[in-house]
Short mmCIF file of C-alpha atoms in Angstrom, two decimals:
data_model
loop_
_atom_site.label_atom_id
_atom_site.label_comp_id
_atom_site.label_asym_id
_atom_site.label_seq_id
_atom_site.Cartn_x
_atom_site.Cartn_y
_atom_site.Cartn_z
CA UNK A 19 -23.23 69.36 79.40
CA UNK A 20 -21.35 66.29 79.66
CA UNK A 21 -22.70 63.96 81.92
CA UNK A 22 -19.73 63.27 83.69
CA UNK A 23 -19.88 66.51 84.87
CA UNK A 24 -23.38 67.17 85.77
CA UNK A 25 -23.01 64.96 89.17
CA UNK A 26 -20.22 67.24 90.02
CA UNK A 27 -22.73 70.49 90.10
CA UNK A 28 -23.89 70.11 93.67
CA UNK A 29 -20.41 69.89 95.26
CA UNK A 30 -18.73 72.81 92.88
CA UNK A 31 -21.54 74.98 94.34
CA UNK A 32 -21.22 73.64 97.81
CA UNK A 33 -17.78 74.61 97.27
CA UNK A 34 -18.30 77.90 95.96
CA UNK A 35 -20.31 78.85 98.91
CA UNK A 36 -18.04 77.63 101.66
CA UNK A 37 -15.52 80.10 99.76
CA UNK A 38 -18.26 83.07 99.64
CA UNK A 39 -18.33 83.04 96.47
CA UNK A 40 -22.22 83.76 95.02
CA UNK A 41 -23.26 81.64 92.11
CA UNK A 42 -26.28 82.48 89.40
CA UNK A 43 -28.53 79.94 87.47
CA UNK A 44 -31.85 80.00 86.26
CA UNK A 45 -33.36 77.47 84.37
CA UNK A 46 -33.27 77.43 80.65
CA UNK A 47 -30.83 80.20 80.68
CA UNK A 48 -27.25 79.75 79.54
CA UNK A 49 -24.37 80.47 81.48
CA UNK A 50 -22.97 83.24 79.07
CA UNK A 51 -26.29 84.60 78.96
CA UNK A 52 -26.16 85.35 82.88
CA UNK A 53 -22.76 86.30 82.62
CA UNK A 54 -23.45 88.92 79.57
CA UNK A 55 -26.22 90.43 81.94
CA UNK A 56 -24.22 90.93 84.92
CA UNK A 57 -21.48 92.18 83.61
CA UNK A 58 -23.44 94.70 81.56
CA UNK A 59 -25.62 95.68 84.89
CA UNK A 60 -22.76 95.79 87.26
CA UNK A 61 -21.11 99.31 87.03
CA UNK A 62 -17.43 97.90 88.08
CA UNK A 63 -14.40 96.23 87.09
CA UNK A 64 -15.45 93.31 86.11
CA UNK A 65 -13.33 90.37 84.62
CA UNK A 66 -14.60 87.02 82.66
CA UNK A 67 -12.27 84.08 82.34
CA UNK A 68 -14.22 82.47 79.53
CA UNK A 69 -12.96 80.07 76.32
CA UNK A 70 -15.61 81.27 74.22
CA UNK A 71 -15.04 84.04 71.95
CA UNK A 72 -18.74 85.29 71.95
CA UNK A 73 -17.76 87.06 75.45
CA UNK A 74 -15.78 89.19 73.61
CA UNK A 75 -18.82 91.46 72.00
CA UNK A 76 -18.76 92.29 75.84
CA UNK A 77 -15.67 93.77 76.44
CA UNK A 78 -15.75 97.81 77.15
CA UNK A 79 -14.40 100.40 79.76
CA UNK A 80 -15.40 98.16 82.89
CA UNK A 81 -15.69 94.75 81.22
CA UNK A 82 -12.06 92.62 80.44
CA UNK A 83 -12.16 88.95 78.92
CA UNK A 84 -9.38 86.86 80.06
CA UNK A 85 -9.74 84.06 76.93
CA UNK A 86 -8.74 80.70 77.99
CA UNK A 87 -6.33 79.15 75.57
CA UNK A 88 -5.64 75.62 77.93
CA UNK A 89 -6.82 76.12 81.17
CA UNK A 90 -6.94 78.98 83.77
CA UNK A 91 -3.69 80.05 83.46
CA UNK A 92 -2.81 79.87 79.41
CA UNK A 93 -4.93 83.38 78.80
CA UNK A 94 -4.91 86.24 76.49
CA UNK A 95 -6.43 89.67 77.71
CA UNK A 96 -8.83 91.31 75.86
CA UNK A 97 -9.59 95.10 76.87
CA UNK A 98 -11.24 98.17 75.34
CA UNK A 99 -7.81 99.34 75.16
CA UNK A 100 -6.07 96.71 72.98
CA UNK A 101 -9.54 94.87 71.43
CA UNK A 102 -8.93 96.46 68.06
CA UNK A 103 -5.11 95.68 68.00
CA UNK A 104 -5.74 92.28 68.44
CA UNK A 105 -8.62 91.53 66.52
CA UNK A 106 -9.18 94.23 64.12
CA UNK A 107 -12.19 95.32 64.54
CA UNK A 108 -14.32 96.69 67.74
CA UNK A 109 -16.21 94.57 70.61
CA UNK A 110 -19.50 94.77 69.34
CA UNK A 111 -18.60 94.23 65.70
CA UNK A 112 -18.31 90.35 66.77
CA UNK A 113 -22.02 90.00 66.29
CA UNK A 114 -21.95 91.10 62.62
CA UNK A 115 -18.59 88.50 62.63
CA UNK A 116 -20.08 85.72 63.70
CA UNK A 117 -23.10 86.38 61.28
CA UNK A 118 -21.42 86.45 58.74
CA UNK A 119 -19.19 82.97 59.20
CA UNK A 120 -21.29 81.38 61.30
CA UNK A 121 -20.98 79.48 64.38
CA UNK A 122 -22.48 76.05 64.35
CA UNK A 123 -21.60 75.49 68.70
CA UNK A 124 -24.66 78.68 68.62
CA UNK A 125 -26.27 77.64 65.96
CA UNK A 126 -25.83 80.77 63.22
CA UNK A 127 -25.74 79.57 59.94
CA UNK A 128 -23.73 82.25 58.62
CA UNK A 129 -23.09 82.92 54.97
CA UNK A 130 -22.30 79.57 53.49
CA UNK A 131 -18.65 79.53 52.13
CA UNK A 132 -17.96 82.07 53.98
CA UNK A 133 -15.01 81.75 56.46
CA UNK A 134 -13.45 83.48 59.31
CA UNK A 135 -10.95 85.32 57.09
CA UNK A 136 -13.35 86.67 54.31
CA UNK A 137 -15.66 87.75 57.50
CA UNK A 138 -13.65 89.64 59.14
CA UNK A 139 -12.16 91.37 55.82
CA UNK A 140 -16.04 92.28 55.53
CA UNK A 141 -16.71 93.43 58.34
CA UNK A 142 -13.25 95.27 58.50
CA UNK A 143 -14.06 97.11 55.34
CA UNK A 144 -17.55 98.05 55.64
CA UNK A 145 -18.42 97.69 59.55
CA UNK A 146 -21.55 95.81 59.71
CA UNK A 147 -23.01 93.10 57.85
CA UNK A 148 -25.84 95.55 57.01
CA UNK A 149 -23.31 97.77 55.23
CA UNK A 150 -21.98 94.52 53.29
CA UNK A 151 -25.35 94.29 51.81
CA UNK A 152 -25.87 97.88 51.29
CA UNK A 153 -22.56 97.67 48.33
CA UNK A 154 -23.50 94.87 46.59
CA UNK A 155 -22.36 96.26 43.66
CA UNK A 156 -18.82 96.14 45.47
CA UNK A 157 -19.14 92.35 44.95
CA UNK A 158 -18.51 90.09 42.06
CA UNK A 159 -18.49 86.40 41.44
CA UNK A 160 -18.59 83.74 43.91
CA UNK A 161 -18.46 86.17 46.82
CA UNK A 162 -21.29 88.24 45.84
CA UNK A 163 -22.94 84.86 45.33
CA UNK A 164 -22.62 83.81 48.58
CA UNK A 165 -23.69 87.05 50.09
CA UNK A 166 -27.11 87.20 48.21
CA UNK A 167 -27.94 83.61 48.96
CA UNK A 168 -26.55 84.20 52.60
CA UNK A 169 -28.99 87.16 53.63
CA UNK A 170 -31.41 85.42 54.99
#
């Protein structure tokens, strides 16, 4: 957290809870973490406003994303209903994305040379990183290269 912004923690919640509105922390626990839970253990509508793309392995029938492009008005909806059209591939397949090119803000390595684009063309063609490493023999060259030496 920036520490320009920690001192302003005590007044956002004071704020918050003048408005009624409940706030969640624990310690050691990131925000997206809590967030994830709740909106996986609350059975309702439920809508994140969010600029980080790892929210969007959350999205199903109850659970929207509303990504943040420049602030809280500049968004682009992501629902169950038009997830695939806009990414290509389904809500939970952003785990085996982001495995596969890495993210170094959550610290997954990835597969080294491998980029957003190549990614998602694996994971588009074969579903899951575990089914990119089940046709190795689809592989040739640099690519299959960088997919042995990236399993671990």
């Amino acid at each position: 957290m920036p520490e320009d912004l920690r001192p302003q923690i005590p007044l956002l919640k004071k704020v918050l809870n003048t408005m009624g509105i409940q706030t969640f922390e624990k310690a050691g626990i990131e925000a997206d973490d809590i967030i994830g839970t709740l909106a996986k253990r609350y059975k309702g509508e439920t809508i994140i406003y969010t600029g980080d793309k790892d929210s969007f392995q959350l999205v199903d029938e109850t659970t929207s994303v509303y990504f943040t492009r420049r602030g809280i008005t500049d968004t682009d909806i992501y629902s169950i209903e038009n997830f695939k059209e806009k990414t290509q591939i389904e809500p939970l397949q952003i785990i085996d994305l982001k495995a596969c090119m890495g993210d170094s803000s959550d610290n997954i390595p990835g597969i080294v040379g491998v980029g957003e684009k190549t990614a998602l063309d694996l994971v588009t063609k074969y579903g899951s990183l575990e089914n990119v490493y089940e046709h190795l023999d689809d592989f040739k060259g640099k690519l299959l290269e960088k997919i042995v030496n990236g399993k671990d």
